[in-house]
Amino acid sequence: MHPAPSVIVFTTFSGLGFGLLFWLGLGMPAPTGMTAFVFFVLAYLCAVGGLLASTFHLGHPERFLKAFSQWQTSWLSREGIAAVVTLLIMALYGAGLVFLGAKWSVLGWLGALGSLVTVGTTSMIYAQMKTVPRWRHWSTPGIFVSFSLGGGALMAGQTTIALILLLVAAAFQIASWVIGDNQLANSGTTIETATGLGHIGKVRAFEPPHTGTNYLMKEFIHVVGRKHALKLRIIGAILGFAVPIAFLAVGVTHLTAFLAIASHVAGVLALRWLFFAQAEHVVGLYYGKR
Amino acid sequence: MTQLPTSTDKKLGLVIDLDTCVGCHACVVSCKGWNTENYGAPLSDQNAYSGAASGTFLNRVHSYEVQPPEGQAQLIHFPKSCLHCDDAPCVTVCPTGASYKRQEDGIVLVNESSCIGCGLCAWACPYGARELDAAEGVMKKCTLCVDRIYNENLPEEDRQPACVRTCPAGARHFGDFADPDSNVSILTAERGGMDLMPELGTSPVNKYLPPRPKDTSTDIDILAPYLTPVAEDGQGFIGWLDKALSAFPGGSK
């Protein structure tokens, strides 16, 4: 899959933002006044900034309101609704903390639930794709939710919880690599089933339909990620998990917390890039490529 | 609406005969021509006169080499367009309701004025049947020439998809799969029409007819024995010429 920068930025930062909102909603921490203001601004910058970035790759972003209409079948529509509802609830909850010093816990819990649902619906956009066997697995929601909650806890200053959740996120990531590497082969979809010619013999793509490239090849066939997959996995895992976990274990100051968060974000960006770049869409089989 | 109809009154679609297709790409050209000038946004090209040309097509012809366990490899031309699946995954993922499958005839269409160009339907389609037009920013796909098949301004023989009408080999057939006596249903039954990627559960309406088995006779032609290479044994004049020329400096032995 083509790793579009807008989608990588969107999933990474909205995941972090909603993760932070989740912990704020649970009252962990429950700051008031200026401190609360800083926390909520940070969370909204990440969540809303991420959502805005996701509109950059649309052909007609001005029609975005229509995208809230098909919640009965579409995970993308559900995600949009969940995100907006959550942001509205948490804006009220945040306003209470910032301006009135009041903690409306029920609103916070609802907002936390909404944050979890939003990240879950984001992950289902990918996990639902039968056409991308690597994604169609429980480890995809596992990665998205654990990254979001772990990164959110890190930003919320919940040291112990962050430590545990980053370990869980790393475990989900490794599981998705180990399982994901065999998903295409295990899916049973091959160039033979794609063409229906397997009963005759071994099929090979002989001549493509055109001399140049096309939308499908640009969108679905990406080989650079796979070429450097192992290196990128190591870099992503070190930056995303090992460095922040080490900082958390050593002890948290403002500086180490900042470094831990910066390293985590860089790592998640690399891992998210790989999440797309490594994923094989079955349409590549028609072109004799993966 | 992105909810699929539980059943459709008709199941309009294509039968594509892989035995007959000669790979001339006439269907590609006629499709591009008709659908650029008619329903919806035109099918744009980018850098059409450069070395890096690309463009939107609703129908593309691949060619595959198939190597049986024994004998000669076969070359099979393989036209591919929207299969108008009964369980179309492209429709249900659409967030705006722009993609839909018609209850009356089963055609899968895009309402371009509602499409936000997110591309998710193209992700969901295993067949590469949908392409986002780079100029218009909306999703394009085969409409089964919905603006031809019901068009009473056209002569009766032209009321079929442009690709079917133009195919010089008769490799493409259009009809109603819900009617067991239709041309396409009979062809599918007689020739073992098959689904592409059946394991993905999309239940395609379009069917592909597999190539017929190759003739197994070794006598391909009554003239064949007379056409064998003359100098294989290196006898006579040709044999002498071969030796003489090989004796020159630089000659091959």
XYZ file of C-alpha atoms in Angstrom:
543
model
C 0.000 0.000 0.000
C 1.134 3.523 -0.747
C 2.209 5.131 2.550
C 0.458 8.495 2.110
C 2.005 11.037 4.516
C -1.452 12.464 5.325
C -2.718 9.075 6.534
C 0.440 8.335 8.539
C 0.263 11.726 10.268
C -3.475 11.280 10.815
C -3.345 7.823 12.405
C -0.271 8.621 14.512
C -1.350 11.964 15.942
C -5.077 11.393 16.240
C -4.200 8.107 17.989
C -1.983 9.982 20.455
C -4.522 12.783 20.902
C -7.441 10.460 21.614
C -5.156 8.385 23.851
C -4.393 11.478 25.926
C -8.103 12.395 25.983
C -8.866 8.876 27.234
C -6.674 9.325 30.318
C -7.825 12.926 30.883
C -11.403 11.675 30.715
C -10.686 9.070 33.396
C -9.237 11.810 35.590
C -5.672 10.534 35.304
C -4.526 13.271 35.721
C -7.351 15.650 36.632
C -5.687 19.045 36.521
C -7.593 22.313 36.682
C -6.971 25.848 35.426
C -3.890 26.563 33.338
C -2.392 23.062 33.663
C -5.640 21.568 32.384
C -5.641 24.101 29.544
C -2.183 22.983 28.404
C -3.148 19.289 28.557
C -6.352 19.794 26.582
C -4.739 22.061 23.977
C -2.075 19.407 23.433
C -4.686 16.659 23.108
C -6.836 18.675 20.682
C -3.831 19.749 18.594
C -2.950 16.075 18.118
C -6.498 14.759 17.612
C -7.895 17.574 15.466
C -4.612 18.125 13.625
C -4.555 14.433 12.765
C -8.162 14.493 11.581
C -7.491 17.567 9.438
C -4.419 15.909 7.925
C -6.617 12.999 6.861
C -8.617 15.353 4.642
C -5.517 16.323 2.636
C -5.648 13.210 0.486
C -9.340 13.595 -0.374
C -10.352 14.484 -3.909
C -13.226 16.637 -2.656
C -12.688 17.587 1.015
C -15.439 20.225 0.782
C -18.011 17.410 0.724
C -16.838 16.007 4.094
C -20.239 16.450 5.774
C -21.635 13.641 3.614
C -19.098 11.286 5.221
C -21.120 11.219 8.447
C -24.135 9.641 6.764
C -23.297 5.956 6.200
C -22.598 4.745 9.748
C -24.723 1.645 9.196
C -22.139 0.016 6.925
C -18.996 2.168 6.765
C -16.242 2.150 9.403
C -14.913 5.418 7.989
C -18.280 7.063 8.565
C -18.476 5.582 12.089
C -15.011 6.903 12.839
C -15.977 10.415 11.754
C -19.061 10.411 13.970
C -17.226 8.906 16.967
C -14.424 11.470 16.636
C -16.739 14.485 16.468
C -18.969 13.300 19.330
C -15.939 12.553 21.516
C -14.309 15.899 20.779
C -17.544 17.724 21.685
C -17.976 15.807 24.964
C -14.358 16.318 25.955
C -14.530 20.018 25.054
C -17.328 20.417 27.637
C -15.454 18.322 30.196
C -12.255 20.300 29.535
C -14.066 23.632 29.780
C -15.340 22.607 33.206
C -11.821 21.787 34.404
C -10.153 24.826 32.853
C -12.634 27.603 33.535
C -14.759 26.422 36.482
C -12.384 24.079 38.261
C -15.254 21.587 38.142
C -14.734 17.898 37.407
C -17.800 16.463 35.677
C -16.721 12.836 35.985
C -19.580 11.254 34.017
C -18.779 13.446 31.005
C -15.140 12.467 31.355
C -15.965 8.753 31.409
C -18.169 9.155 28.353
C -15.335 11.033 26.623
C -12.867 8.288 27.558
C -15.206 5.665 26.136
C -15.648 7.800 23.004
C -11.861 8.096 22.590
C -11.509 4.335 22.792
C -14.336 3.831 20.274
C -12.803 6.392 17.889
C -9.425 4.656 17.830
C -11.191 1.305 17.510
C -13.161 2.489 14.481
C -9.979 3.869 12.897
C -8.344 0.480 13.251
C -11.372 -1.272 11.746
C -11.034 0.776 8.549
C -7.863 -1.240 7.982
C -8.765 -4.491 9.733
C -11.928 -4.900 7.600
C -9.957 -5.053 4.321
C -10.133 -8.590 2.942
C -8.033 -7.258 0.085
C -5.078 -6.608 2.425
C -4.559 -9.910 4.265
C -1.796 -8.473 6.486
C -4.274 -6.038 8.047
C -7.249 -8.350 8.308
C -6.361 -9.649 11.740
C -7.054 -8.907 15.437
C -3.538 -7.568 15.807
C -4.504 -4.459 13.775
C -7.002 -3.134 16.354
C -4.499 -4.370 18.950
C -1.752 -2.146 17.546
C -3.942 0.930 17.113
C -5.586 0.783 20.547
C -2.453 -0.160 22.510
C -0.325 2.477 20.735
C -2.992 5.079 21.428
C -3.468 4.222 25.102
C 0.270 3.726 25.696
C 1.272 6.965 23.959
C -1.602 8.773 25.657
C -0.497 7.530 29.088
C 3.031 8.674 28.303
C 1.764 12.167 27.492
C -0.575 12.156 30.490
C 2.382 11.451 32.778
C 0.996 8.095 33.967
C 4.432 6.526 34.358
C 3.563 3.019 35.556
C 0.594 2.584 33.235
C 2.624 3.929 30.302
C 5.427 1.487 31.061
C 3.027 -1.470 31.073
C 1.045 -0.330 28.017
C 4.151 0.346 25.925
C 5.253 -3.217 26.652
C 1.789 -4.441 25.607
C 1.959 -2.296 22.442
C 5.384 -3.743 21.608
C 3.973 -7.245 22.076
C 1.045 -6.493 19.727
C 3.470 -5.025 17.185
C 5.727 -8.077 17.253
C 2.697 -10.388 17.032
C 1.434 -8.487 13.997
C 4.813 -8.836 12.294
C 5.160 -12.538 13.010
C 1.587 -13.325 11.946
C 1.354 -10.660 9.246
C 4.344 -11.959 7.303
C 2.390 -15.125 6.488
C -1.056 -13.610 6.094
C -0.952 -13.196 2.301
C 0.326 -16.737 1.784
C -2.236 -18.118 4.247
C -5.104 -16.185 2.675
C -5.131 -18.609 -0.235
C -5.339 -15.782 -2.757
C -2.787 -16.202 -5.535
C -2.365 -15.141 -9.130
C -4.016 -18.480 -9.961
C -7.233 -17.701 -8.030
C -7.104 -14.086 -9.247
C -7.146 -15.186 -12.886
C -9.019 -18.474 -12.456
C -6.385 -20.108 -14.679
C -4.728 -22.283 -12.033
C -6.413 -25.441 -13.365
C -4.260 -25.194 -16.494
C -0.919 -24.606 -14.830
C 1.400 -22.057 -13.312
C 0.357 -18.481 -14.122
C 2.834 -15.680 -14.809
C 2.026 -12.056 -15.594
C 3.347 -11.776 -19.139
C 2.394 -8.331 -20.350
C 0.839 -5.519 -18.311
C -2.197 -3.670 -19.686
C -0.205 -0.511 -20.383
C 3.359 0.701 -20.764
C 3.240 3.258 -17.940
C 1.914 3.208 -14.431
C -1.635 3.790 -13.174
C -3.630 4.746 -10.081
C -3.851 1.134 -8.905
C -0.109 0.527 -9.116
C 0.721 3.803 -7.378
C -1.840 3.210 -4.631
C -1.424 -0.514 -3.975
C 2.031 -1.679 -5.057
C 4.887 -0.409 -2.937
C 8.166 -2.259 -2.657
C 10.561 0.160 -0.958
C 9.170 -0.583 2.508
C 9.617 -4.303 2.126
C 13.194 -3.884 0.959
C 14.252 -2.267 4.245
C 11.599 -3.837 6.452
C 13.909 -5.416 9.023
C 15.974 -2.265 9.539
C 12.861 -0.117 9.835
C 11.294 -2.540 12.281
C 14.361 -2.325 14.521
C 14.526 1.481 14.289
C 10.787 1.787 14.975
C 10.871 -0.591 17.915
C 13.880 1.134 19.514
C 12.484 4.657 19.115
C 8.865 3.772 19.758
C 9.246 1.437 22.728
C 12.773 0.724 23.990
C 13.874 4.363 24.464
C 10.662 5.585 26.171
C 10.543 2.477 28.378
C 14.174 3.042 29.396
C 13.453 6.682 30.278
C 10.370 5.686 32.267
C 12.287 2.998 34.123
C 15.152 5.346 35.004
C 12.855 8.039 36.388
C 10.827 10.882 34.991
C 11.814 14.527 34.904
C 10.383 17.129 32.521
C 13.344 16.620 30.192
C 13.262 12.820 30.133
C 9.467 12.873 29.728
C 9.817 15.150 26.711
C 12.571 12.975 25.230
C 10.518 9.834 25.845
C 7.478 11.332 24.085
C 9.552 12.682 21.159
C 11.235 9.323 20.684
C 7.906 7.490 20.919
C 6.278 9.733 18.299
C 9.227 9.293 15.917
C 9.080 5.530 16.426
C 5.317 5.328 15.865
C 5.643 7.420 12.680
C 8.247 4.947 11.382
C 6.125 1.944 12.379
C 3.007 3.461 10.827
C 4.912 4.123 7.608
C 5.872 0.464 7.609
C 2.278 -0.562 8.435
C 1.239 0.835 5.058
C 4.381 0.269 3.023
C 4.618 -3.409 3.965
C 0.971 -4.258 3.413
C 0.273 -6.165 0.208
C -2.994 -5.534 -1.650
C -4.210 -8.542 -3.636
C -4.700 -6.420 -6.773
C -0.896 -6.506 -7.105
C -1.254 -10.178 -8.073
C -2.846 -9.145 -11.385
C 0.359 -7.231 -12.129
C 2.625 -10.063 -10.998
C 3.800 -7.877 -8.126
C 3.117 -7.626 -4.408
C -27.149 4.160 0.259
C -24.266 1.892 1.000
C -26.449 -0.948 2.257
C -26.518 -3.626 -0.407
C -29.902 -4.769 -1.712
C -30.776 -8.248 -0.409
C -31.528 -9.267 -3.984
C -31.787 -7.538 -7.319
C -34.571 -7.947 -9.889
C -32.103 -8.373 -12.727
C -28.414 -9.265 -12.591
C -26.924 -7.482 -15.555
C -23.322 -8.299 -16.307
C -20.740 -9.585 -18.747
C -19.384 -12.924 -19.820
C -15.774 -12.685 -20.959
C -14.489 -15.525 -23.082
C -10.782 -16.076 -22.383
C -10.671 -18.647 -25.175
C -11.723 -16.116 -27.798
C -10.113 -12.881 -26.637
C -7.251 -11.959 -28.956
C -5.909 -9.152 -26.755
C -6.499 -6.348 -29.257
C -7.536 -3.801 -26.575
C -10.411 -2.531 -28.762
C -12.712 -2.823 -25.731
C -10.317 -0.632 -23.738
C -10.358 2.056 -26.409
C -14.114 2.021 -26.990
C -14.738 2.091 -23.224
C -12.461 5.071 -22.770
C -14.059 6.818 -25.730
C -17.675 6.335 -24.694
C -17.150 7.017 -21.001
C -15.066 10.114 -21.596
C -17.811 11.699 -23.671
C -20.872 10.572 -21.732
C -22.000 9.725 -18.154
C -20.075 11.533 -15.418
C -16.648 13.119 -15.340
C -14.378 12.411 -18.332
C -11.623 9.817 -17.970
C -8.568 12.034 -17.789
C -4.992 11.377 -18.868
C -1.906 12.799 -17.219
C 1.223 13.605 -19.247
C -0.338 11.784 -22.163
C 2.446 12.688 -24.593
C 5.429 12.111 -22.319
C 7.356 9.048 -21.307
C 5.441 8.934 -18.017
C 1.873 8.799 -19.309
C -0.923 7.569 -17.082
C -4.673 7.862 -17.101
C -7.999 6.573 -15.894
C -9.394 3.431 -17.525
C -12.455 1.406 -16.563
C -11.314 -1.649 -18.447
C -7.786 -2.980 -18.868
C -6.437 -6.031 -20.681
C -3.701 -8.051 -18.981
C -1.871 -10.924 -20.648
C -0.784 -14.022 -18.750
C 1.478 -16.909 -19.573
C 0.211 -20.204 -18.214
C 2.643 -23.101 -18.089
C 0.949 -26.513 -17.845
C 2.901 -29.291 -16.089
C 3.642 -30.719 -19.547
C 3.690 -29.161 -22.997
C 3.783 -25.665 -24.369
C 2.971 -22.544 -22.385
C -0.267 -20.748 -23.267
C -0.730 -17.013 -23.633
C -4.094 -15.812 -22.321
C -5.410 -12.290 -22.770
C -7.415 -11.187 -19.797
C -9.731 -8.146 -19.927
C -10.670 -6.901 -16.464
C -13.331 -4.406 -15.422
C -15.904 -4.096 -12.619
C -17.577 -7.451 -11.913
C -20.701 -5.808 -10.376
C -20.453 -8.145 -7.366
C -23.583 -9.215 -5.499
C -21.693 -8.734 -2.238
C -19.759 -5.653 -3.327
C -17.226 -4.661 -0.627
C -16.616 -1.327 -2.395
C -20.181 -0.216 -1.698
C -20.382 -0.906 2.033
C -17.113 0.892 2.898
C -18.208 4.165 1.260
C -18.683 6.816 3.974
C -20.845 9.179 1.914
C -23.343 6.919 0.173
C -21.862 7.822 -3.215
C -21.356 4.141 -4.089
C -24.443 2.028 -4.517
C -25.778 -1.128 -6.114
C -29.052 -0.766 -7.958
C -31.968 -2.908 -6.821
C -33.522 -2.999 -10.304
C -30.596 -4.365 -12.312
C -27.669 -4.923 -9.934
C -25.365 -2.364 -11.556
C -22.800 -0.862 -9.143
C -22.495 2.886 -9.675
C -20.879 5.964 -8.151
C -22.833 9.165 -7.631
C -19.947 11.475 -8.448
C -21.477 14.560 -6.860
C -21.416 12.797 -3.458
C -17.929 11.257 -3.800
C -15.281 12.816 -1.549
C -12.488 10.935 -3.319
C -11.205 9.116 -0.237
C -10.280 6.057 -2.283
C -11.472 3.539 0.321
C -13.722 1.747 -2.199
C -10.703 1.165 -4.435
C -8.908 -0.314 -1.400
C -11.834 -2.646 -0.767
C -12.042 -3.904 -4.358
C -9.809 -6.954 -4.932
C -10.034 -6.626 -8.707
C -8.652 -3.138 -9.252
C -11.912 -2.136 -10.874
C -12.029 1.374 -9.438
C -9.665 4.206 -10.256
C -9.618 7.673 -8.723
C -9.520 10.205 -11.527
C -6.510 12.443 -10.971
C -8.125 15.463 -12.634
C -11.637 15.255 -11.152
C -10.789 13.757 -7.743
C -13.748 11.374 -7.914
C -13.897 7.600 -8.199
C -14.496 6.176 -11.659
C -15.680 2.673 -12.457
C -17.467 0.635 -15.115
C -21.141 1.648 -15.340
C -21.971 -1.271 -17.625
C -22.680 1.630 -20.028
C -25.882 2.405 -18.153
C -26.302 5.345 -20.539
C -26.306 3.018 -23.583
C -28.222 -0.081 -22.510
C -31.474 1.795 -21.758
C -30.914 4.579 -24.300
C -33.831 4.685 -26.720
C -32.088 7.311 -28.833
C -29.629 4.651 -29.945
C -30.395 1.968 -32.545
C -31.338 -1.303 -30.829
C -28.064 -3.047 -31.716
C -26.106 -0.315 -29.913
C -27.990 -0.767 -26.621
C -25.224 -2.794 -25.040
C -21.951 -1.834 -23.344
C -19.426 -0.193 -25.662
C -16.852 -2.942 -24.997
C -19.286 -5.677 -26.020
C -20.451 -3.786 -29.097
C -16.907 -3.219 -30.331
C -15.259 -6.590 -29.588
C -14.199 -7.927 -33.012
C -13.642 -11.452 -31.679
C -17.034 -11.855 -29.995
C -15.280 -12.488 -26.700
C -17.624 -10.299 -24.641
C -21.297 -10.952 -23.987
C -23.831 -8.818 -22.140
C -27.027 -10.058 -20.514
C -29.119 -10.828 -17.454
C -27.711 -13.553 -15.200
C -30.981 -13.679 -13.219
C -32.678 -15.158 -16.294
C -31.570 -18.805 -16.664
C -32.406 -18.741 -20.389
C -30.359 -15.636 -21.215
C -27.338 -15.816 -23.516
C -24.966 -15.174 -20.635
C -26.549 -17.784 -18.333
C -26.394 -20.424 -21.080
C -22.774 -19.600 -21.938
C -21.816 -19.725 -18.262
C -23.504 -23.097 -17.802
C -22.125 -24.653 -20.999
C -18.562 -23.416 -20.713
C -18.043 -23.558 -16.949
C -18.031 -19.804 -16.337
C -15.962 -18.973 -13.278
C -15.589 -16.311 -10.589
C -12.349 -14.418 -9.953
C -10.982 -14.745 -6.392
C -14.050 -16.676 -5.193
C -12.392 -17.081 -1.765
C -12.979 -13.396 -1.021
C -16.736 -13.885 -0.974
C -17.606 -11.005 -3.283
C -19.974 -13.117 -5.440
C -19.111 -11.455 -8.749
C -21.881 -11.236 -11.349
C -19.478 -11.170 -14.338
C -18.211 -14.581 -15.326
C -15.043 -15.654 -17.155
C -15.075 -18.587 -19.571
C -11.846 -20.595 -19.244
C -9.767 -21.317 -22.345
C -10.791 -24.552 -24.066
C -8.269 -27.420 -23.749
C -5.519 -27.377 -26.374
C -5.561 -29.928 -29.185
C -3.338 -32.806 -28.101
C -2.615 -34.169 -31.611
C 1.066 -34.039 -32.578
C 0.242 -33.553 -36.283
C -0.378 -29.864 -36.241
C -0.564 -29.584 -40.027
C -0.387 -31.893 -43.012
C 2.360 -29.647 -44.406
C 4.406 -29.855 -41.219
C 6.680 -32.721 -42.339
C 7.665 -30.720 -45.422
C 8.562 -27.675 -43.406
C 11.251 -29.228 -41.189
C 14.617 -27.407 -41.284
C 16.583 -28.678 -44.326
C 20.134 -28.600 -42.977
C 19.524 -30.286 -39.630
C 21.688 -33.316 -40.595
C 24.411 -31.240 -42.330
C 24.344 -33.376 -45.540
C 24.879 -32.406 -49.174
C 25.453 -28.875 -50.456
C 24.195 -27.178 -47.278
C 26.506 -29.403 -45.218
C 29.494 -28.480 -47.420
C 28.585 -24.754 -47.245
C 28.310 -24.983 -43.445
C 31.777 -26.573 -43.193
C 33.343 -24.191 -45.728
C 32.034 -21.061 -44.040
C 33.000 -22.353 -40.607
C 36.586 -22.802 -41.865
C 36.975 -19.058 -42.460
C 38.708 -17.086 -39.727
C 36.135 -16.200 -37.078
C 33.677 -18.809 -38.397
C 31.587 -20.722 -35.901
C 32.200 -24.438 -35.551
